[in-house]
Tab-separated table of C-alpha atoms and ligand atoms in Angstrom:
chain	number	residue	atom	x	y	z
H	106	UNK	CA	109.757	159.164	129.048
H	107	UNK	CA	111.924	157.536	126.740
H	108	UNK	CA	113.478	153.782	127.578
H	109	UNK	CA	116.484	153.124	126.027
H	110	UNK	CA	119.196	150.502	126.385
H	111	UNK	CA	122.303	151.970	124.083
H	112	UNK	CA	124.983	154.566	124.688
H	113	UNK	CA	124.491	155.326	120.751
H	114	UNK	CA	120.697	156.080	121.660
H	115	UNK	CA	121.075	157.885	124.418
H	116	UNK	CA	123.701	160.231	122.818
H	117	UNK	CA	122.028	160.604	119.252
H	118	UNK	CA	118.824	161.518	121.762
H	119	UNK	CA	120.535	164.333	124.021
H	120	UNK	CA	122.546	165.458	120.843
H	121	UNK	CA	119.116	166.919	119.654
H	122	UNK	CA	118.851	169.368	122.701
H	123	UNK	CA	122.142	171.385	121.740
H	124	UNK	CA	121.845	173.961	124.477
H	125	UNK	CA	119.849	173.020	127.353
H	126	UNK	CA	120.270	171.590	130.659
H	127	UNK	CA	120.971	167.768	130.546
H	128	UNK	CA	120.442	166.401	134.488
H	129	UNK	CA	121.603	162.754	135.001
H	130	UNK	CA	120.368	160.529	138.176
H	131	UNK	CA	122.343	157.179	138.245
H	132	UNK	CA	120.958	154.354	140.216
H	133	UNK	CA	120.622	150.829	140.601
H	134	UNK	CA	117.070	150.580	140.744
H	135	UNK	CA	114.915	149.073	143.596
H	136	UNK	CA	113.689	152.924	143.588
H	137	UNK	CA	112.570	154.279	146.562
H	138	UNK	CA	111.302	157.933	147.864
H	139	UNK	CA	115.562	158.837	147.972
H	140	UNK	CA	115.842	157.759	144.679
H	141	UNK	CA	113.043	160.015	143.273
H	142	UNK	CA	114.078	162.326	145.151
H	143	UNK	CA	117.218	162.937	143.329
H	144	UNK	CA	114.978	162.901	140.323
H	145	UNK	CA	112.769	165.840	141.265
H	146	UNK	CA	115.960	167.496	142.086
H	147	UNK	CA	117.246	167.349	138.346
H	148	UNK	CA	113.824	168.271	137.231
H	149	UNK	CA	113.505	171.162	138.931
H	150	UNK	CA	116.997	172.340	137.788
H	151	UNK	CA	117.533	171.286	134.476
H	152	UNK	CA	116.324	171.078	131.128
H	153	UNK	CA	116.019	167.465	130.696
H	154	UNK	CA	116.751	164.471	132.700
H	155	UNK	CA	118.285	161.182	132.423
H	156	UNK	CA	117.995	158.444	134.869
H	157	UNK	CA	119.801	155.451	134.581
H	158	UNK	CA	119.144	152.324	136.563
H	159	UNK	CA	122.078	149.727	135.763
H	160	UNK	CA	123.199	147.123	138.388
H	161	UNK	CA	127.046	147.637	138.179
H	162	UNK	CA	129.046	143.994	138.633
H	163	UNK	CA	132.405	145.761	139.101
H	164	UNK	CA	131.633	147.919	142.555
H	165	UNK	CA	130.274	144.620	143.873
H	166	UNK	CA	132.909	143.045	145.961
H	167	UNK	CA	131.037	140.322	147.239
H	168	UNK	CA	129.378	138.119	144.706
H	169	UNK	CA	126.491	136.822	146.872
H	170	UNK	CA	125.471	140.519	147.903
H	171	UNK	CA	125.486	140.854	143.698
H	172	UNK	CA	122.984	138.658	143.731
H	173	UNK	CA	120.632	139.156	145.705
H	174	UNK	CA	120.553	142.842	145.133
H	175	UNK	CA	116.749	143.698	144.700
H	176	UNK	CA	115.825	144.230	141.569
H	177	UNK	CA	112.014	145.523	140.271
H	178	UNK	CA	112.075	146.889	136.621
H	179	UNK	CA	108.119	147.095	136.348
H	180	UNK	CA	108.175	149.017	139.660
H	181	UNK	CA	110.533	151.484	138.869
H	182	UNK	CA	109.396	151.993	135.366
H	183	UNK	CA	106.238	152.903	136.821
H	184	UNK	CA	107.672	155.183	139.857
H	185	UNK	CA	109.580	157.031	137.253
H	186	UNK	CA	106.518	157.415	134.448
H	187	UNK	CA	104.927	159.350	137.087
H	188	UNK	CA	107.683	161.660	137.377
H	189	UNK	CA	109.482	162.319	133.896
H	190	UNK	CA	108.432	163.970	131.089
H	191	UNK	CA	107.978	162.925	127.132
H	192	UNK	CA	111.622	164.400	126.540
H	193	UNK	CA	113.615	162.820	129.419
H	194	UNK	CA	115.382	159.437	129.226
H	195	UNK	CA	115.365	156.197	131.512
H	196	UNK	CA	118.863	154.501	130.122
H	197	UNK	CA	118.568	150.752	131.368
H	198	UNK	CA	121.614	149.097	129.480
H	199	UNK	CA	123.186	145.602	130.121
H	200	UNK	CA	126.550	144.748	131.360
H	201	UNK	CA	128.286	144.557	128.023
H	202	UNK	CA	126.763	147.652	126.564
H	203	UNK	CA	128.518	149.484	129.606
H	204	UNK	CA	131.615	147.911	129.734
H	205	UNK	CA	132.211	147.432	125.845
H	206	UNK	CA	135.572	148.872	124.617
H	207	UNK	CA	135.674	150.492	127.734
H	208	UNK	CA	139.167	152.481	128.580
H	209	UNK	CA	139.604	151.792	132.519
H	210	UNK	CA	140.167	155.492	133.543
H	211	UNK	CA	142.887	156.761	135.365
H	212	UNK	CA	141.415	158.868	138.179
H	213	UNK	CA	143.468	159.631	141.148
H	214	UNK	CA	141.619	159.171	144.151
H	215	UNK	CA	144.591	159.418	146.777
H	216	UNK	CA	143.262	158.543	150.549
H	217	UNK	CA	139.905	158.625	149.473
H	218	UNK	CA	139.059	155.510	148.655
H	219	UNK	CA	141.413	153.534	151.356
H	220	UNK	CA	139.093	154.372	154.475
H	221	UNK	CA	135.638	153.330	156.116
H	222	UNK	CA	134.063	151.556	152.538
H	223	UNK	CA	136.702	151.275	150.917
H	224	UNK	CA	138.750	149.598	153.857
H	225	UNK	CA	135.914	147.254	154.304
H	226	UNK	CA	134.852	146.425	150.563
H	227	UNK	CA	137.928	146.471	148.345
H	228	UNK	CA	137.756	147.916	145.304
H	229	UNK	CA	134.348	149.070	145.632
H	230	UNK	CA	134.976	152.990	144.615
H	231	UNK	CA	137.004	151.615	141.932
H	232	UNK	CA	133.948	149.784	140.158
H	233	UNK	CA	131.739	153.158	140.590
H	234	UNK	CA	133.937	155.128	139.331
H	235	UNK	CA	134.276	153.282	136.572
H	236	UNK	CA	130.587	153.103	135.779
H	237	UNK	CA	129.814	156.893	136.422
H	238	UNK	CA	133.037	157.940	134.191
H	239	UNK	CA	131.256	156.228	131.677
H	240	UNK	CA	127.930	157.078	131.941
H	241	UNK	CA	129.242	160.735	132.224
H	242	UNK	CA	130.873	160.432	128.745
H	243	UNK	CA	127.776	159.279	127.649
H	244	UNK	CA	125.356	161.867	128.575
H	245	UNK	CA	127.705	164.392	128.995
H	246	UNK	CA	125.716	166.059	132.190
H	247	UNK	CA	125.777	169.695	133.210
H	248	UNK	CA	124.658	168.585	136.847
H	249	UNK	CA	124.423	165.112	138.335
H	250	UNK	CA	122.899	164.381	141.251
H	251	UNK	CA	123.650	162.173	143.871
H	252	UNK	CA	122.525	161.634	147.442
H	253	UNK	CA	124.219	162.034	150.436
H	254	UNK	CA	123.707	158.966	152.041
H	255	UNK	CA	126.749	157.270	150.291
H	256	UNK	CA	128.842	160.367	151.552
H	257	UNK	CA	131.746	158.872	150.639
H	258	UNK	CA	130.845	158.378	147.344
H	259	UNK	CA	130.079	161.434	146.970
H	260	UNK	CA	133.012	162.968	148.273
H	261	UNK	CA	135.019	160.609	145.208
H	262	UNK	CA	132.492	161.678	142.561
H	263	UNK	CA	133.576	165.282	143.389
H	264	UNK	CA	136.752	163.963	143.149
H	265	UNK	CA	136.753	162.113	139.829
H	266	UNK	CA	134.652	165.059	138.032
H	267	UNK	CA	137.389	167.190	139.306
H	268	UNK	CA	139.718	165.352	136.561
H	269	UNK	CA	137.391	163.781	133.791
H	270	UNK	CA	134.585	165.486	133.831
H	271	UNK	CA	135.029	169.382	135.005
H	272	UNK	CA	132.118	171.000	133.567
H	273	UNK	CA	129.721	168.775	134.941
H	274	UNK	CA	128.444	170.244	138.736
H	275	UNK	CA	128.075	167.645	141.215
H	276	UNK	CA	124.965	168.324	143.442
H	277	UNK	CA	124.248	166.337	146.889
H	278	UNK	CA	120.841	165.847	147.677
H	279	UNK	CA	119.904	165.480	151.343
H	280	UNK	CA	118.967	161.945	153.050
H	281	UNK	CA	115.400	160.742	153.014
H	282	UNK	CA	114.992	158.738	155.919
H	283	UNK	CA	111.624	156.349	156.504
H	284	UNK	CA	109.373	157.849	159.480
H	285	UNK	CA	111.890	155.750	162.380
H	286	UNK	CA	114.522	157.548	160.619
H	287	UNK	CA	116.039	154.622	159.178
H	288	UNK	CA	117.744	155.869	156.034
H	289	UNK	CA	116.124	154.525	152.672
H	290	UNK	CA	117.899	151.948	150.834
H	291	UNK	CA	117.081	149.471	148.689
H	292	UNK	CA	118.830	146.804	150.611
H	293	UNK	CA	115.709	147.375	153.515
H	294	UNK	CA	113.803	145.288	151.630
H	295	UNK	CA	115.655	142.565	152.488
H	296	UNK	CA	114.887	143.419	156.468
H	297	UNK	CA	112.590	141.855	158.410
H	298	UNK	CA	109.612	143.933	159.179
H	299	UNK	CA	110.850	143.792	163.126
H	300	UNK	CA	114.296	144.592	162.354
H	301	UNK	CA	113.412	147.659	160.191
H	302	UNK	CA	111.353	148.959	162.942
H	303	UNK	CA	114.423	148.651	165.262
H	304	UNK	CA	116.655	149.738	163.158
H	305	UNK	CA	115.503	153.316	164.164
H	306	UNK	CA	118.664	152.636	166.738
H	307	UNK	CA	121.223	153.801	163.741
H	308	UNK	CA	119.853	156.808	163.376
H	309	UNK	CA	119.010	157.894	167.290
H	310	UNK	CA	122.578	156.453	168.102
H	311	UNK	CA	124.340	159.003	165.123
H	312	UNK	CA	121.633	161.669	166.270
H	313	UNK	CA	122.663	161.861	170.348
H	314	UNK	CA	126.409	161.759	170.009
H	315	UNK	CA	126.401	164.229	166.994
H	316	UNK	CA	127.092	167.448	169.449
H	317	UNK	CA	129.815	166.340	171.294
H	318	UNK	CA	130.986	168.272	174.193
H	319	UNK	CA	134.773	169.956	174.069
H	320	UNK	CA	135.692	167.402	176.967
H	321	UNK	CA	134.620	164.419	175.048
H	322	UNK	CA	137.288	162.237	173.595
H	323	UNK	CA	137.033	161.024	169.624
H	324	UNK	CA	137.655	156.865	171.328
H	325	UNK	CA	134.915	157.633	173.608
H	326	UNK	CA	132.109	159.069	171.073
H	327	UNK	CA	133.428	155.958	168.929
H	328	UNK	CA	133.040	153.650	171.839
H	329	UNK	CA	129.889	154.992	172.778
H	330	UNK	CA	128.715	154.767	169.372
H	331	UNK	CA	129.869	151.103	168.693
H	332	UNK	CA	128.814	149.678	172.162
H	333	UNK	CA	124.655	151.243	171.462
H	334	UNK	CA	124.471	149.528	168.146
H	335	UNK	CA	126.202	146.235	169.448
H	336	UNK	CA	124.721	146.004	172.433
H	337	UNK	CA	121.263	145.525	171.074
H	338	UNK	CA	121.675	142.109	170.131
H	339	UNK	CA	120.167	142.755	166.511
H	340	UNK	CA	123.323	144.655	164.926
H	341	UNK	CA	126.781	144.850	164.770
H	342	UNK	CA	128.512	147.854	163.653
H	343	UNK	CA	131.955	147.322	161.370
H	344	UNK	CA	132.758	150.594	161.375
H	345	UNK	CA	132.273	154.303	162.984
H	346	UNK	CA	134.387	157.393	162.093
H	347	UNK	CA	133.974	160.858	162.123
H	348	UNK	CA	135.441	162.202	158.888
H	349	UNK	CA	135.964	165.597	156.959
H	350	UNK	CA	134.287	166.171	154.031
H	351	UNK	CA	137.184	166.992	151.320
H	352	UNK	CA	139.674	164.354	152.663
H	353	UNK	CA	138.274	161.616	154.717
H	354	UNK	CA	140.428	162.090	157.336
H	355	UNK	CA	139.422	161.007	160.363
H	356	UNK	CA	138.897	163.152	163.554
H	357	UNK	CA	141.781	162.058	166.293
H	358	UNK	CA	140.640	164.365	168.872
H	359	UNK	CA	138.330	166.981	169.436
H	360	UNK	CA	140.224	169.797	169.726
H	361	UNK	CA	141.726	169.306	165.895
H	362	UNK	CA	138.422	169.688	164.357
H	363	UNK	CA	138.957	172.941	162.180
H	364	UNK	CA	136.767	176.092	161.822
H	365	UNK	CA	135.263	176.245	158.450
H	366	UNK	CA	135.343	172.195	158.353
H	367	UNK	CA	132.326	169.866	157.966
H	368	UNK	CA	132.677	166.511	160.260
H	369	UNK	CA	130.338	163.610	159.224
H	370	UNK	CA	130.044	160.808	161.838
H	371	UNK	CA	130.033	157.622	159.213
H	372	UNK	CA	128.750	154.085	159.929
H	373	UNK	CA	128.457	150.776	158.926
H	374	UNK	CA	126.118	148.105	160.421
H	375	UNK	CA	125.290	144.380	160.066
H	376	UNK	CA	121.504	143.464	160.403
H	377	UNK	CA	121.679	139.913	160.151
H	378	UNK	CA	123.246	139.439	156.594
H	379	UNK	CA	121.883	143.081	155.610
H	380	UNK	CA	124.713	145.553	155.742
H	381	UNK	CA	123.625	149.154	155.982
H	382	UNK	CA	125.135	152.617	156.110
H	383	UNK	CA	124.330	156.093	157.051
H	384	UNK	CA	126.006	159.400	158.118
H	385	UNK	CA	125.234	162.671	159.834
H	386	UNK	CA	126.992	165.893	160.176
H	387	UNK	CA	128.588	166.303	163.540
H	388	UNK	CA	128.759	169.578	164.821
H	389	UNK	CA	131.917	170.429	167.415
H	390	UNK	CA	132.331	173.517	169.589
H	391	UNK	CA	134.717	175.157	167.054
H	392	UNK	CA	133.154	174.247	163.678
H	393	UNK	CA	129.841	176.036	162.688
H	394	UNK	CA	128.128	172.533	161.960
W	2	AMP	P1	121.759	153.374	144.524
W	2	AMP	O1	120.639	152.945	143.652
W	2	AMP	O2	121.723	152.798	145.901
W	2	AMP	O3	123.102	153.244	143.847
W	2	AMP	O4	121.563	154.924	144.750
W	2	AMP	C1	121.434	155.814	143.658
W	2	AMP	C2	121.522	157.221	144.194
W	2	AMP	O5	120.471	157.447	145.115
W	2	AMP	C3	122.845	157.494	144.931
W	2	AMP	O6	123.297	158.805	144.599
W	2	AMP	C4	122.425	157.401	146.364
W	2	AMP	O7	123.241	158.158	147.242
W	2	AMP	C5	121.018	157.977	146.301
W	2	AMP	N1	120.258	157.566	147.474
W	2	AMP	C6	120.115	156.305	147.951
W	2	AMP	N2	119.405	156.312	149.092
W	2	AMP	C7	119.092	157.600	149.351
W	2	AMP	C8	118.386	158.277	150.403
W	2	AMP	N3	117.860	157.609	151.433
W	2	AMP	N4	118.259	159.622	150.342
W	2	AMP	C9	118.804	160.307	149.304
W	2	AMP	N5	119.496	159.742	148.288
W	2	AMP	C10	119.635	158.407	148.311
């Protein structure tokens, strides 16, 4: 694999391979088995592969959680010699190669970036979609892959490529979880070995309220939901709402959820100062699931 820190670099590098399948997998290092597995994903579809691993200032709303964002270069130059090939690219660039002469770009997100994250860290989708924008004009992908743990921003990727970048197909990878379930994140590093074991209770809590019956109401699956994670002591959960996946808009009652629709149940929880998310797809009596 190639390791390069310059837009110019990466471009003059990709510009060679007129004609084939350029994959891109943006992260912010800390890689884990999720990560890579977005990788494998782009290496089994495309041509060649670029992976970027940049840890983007501007989607960070709270300076302290900046900071003490893990960060292991070595380790994740390793994980990722393992995996790519002599031709593909890891793109580590600083701050002011990204943002240099950069043209803030007008993408019209609507709704999408008011709810759930975006109610709860302001001006987060604003700072990723200003880093993806540009890494898109950089390599210029035909697919990019992201994972569907950050459903939402997912769901605002589709959006944004929809406008700046329409040739480029946006591919959601499926959740790795750790064996408790726990979904993998970076930030899990920062857990305490007993919390991570416990924190099994996010997924089991999303996992036995994603069926709901046709007499349930949407407060009491949210109640239910809120009161499991609180009421262990450990967590605290800011947020839980069952969405659609093309709007955001969240479920008010059971009886609206529409045929042909796909609900996610989304949530957000405190461990101690760690603050985690995850999803799953909630399946209704009138929706396939
Ligand atoms: P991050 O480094 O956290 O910005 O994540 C980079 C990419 O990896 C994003 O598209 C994430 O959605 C994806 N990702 C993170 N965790 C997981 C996971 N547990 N399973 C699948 N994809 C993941």
């Amino acid at each position: 694999m190639r390791i390069l820190s310059k837009r110019i670099d990466v471009r003059a590098s990709l510009d060679k391979y007129k004609g084939m399948n350029i994959g891109f997998v943006p992260t912010m290092g800390a890689l884990h088995e999720g990560h890579l597995s977005l990788v494998r994903a782009s290496k089994e579809n495309c041509d060649i592969t670029v992976v970027s691993i940049f840890v983007n200032p501007t989607q960070f709303n709270n300076p302290d959680d900046l900071m003490r964002y893990p960060r292991n270069e070595a380790r994740d130059r390793e994980m990722l010699s393992n995996l790519l090939g002599d031709e593909d690219i890891l793109f580590m660039p600083d701050e002011k190669e990204v943002y240099e002469g950069e043209i803030i770009p007008d993408v019209s997100l609507g709704n999408l970036d008011q709810v759930m994250e975006g109610k709860f860290r302001p001006g987060h989708f604003r700072g990723v979609v200003r880093v993806v924008k540009i890494f898109f004009d950089v390599v210029k992908p035909d697919m990019a892959f992201f994972g569907q743990k950050d459903f939402q921003q997912l769901t605002i990727i589709r959006a944004m490529a929809s406008q700046t970048h329409p040739t480029t197909e946006i591919i959601g990878c499926p959740i790795l979880r750790e064996p408790n379930g726990l979904a993998m994140s970076s930030r899990n590093e920062r857990l305490s070995k007993d919390i991570r074991q416990k924190a099994s209770l996010i997924y089991e809590t999303l996992r036995s309220h994603s069926a709901p019956a046709i007499t349930d109401s949407i407060d009491s699956i949210k109640n239910s939901v809120i009161s499991a994670i609180d009421s262990s002591g450990d967590f605290k959960a800011e947020y839980f709402e069952i969405v659609d996946d093309v709007e955001l808009t969240s479920l008010m009652s059971v009886s609206e959820a529409l045929p042909g629709r796909n609900y996610y149940g989304c949530i957000a929880v405190y461990a101690g100062g760690v603050r985690l998310i995850d999803n799953m797809q909630f399946s209704f009596p009138v929706t396939k699931g």
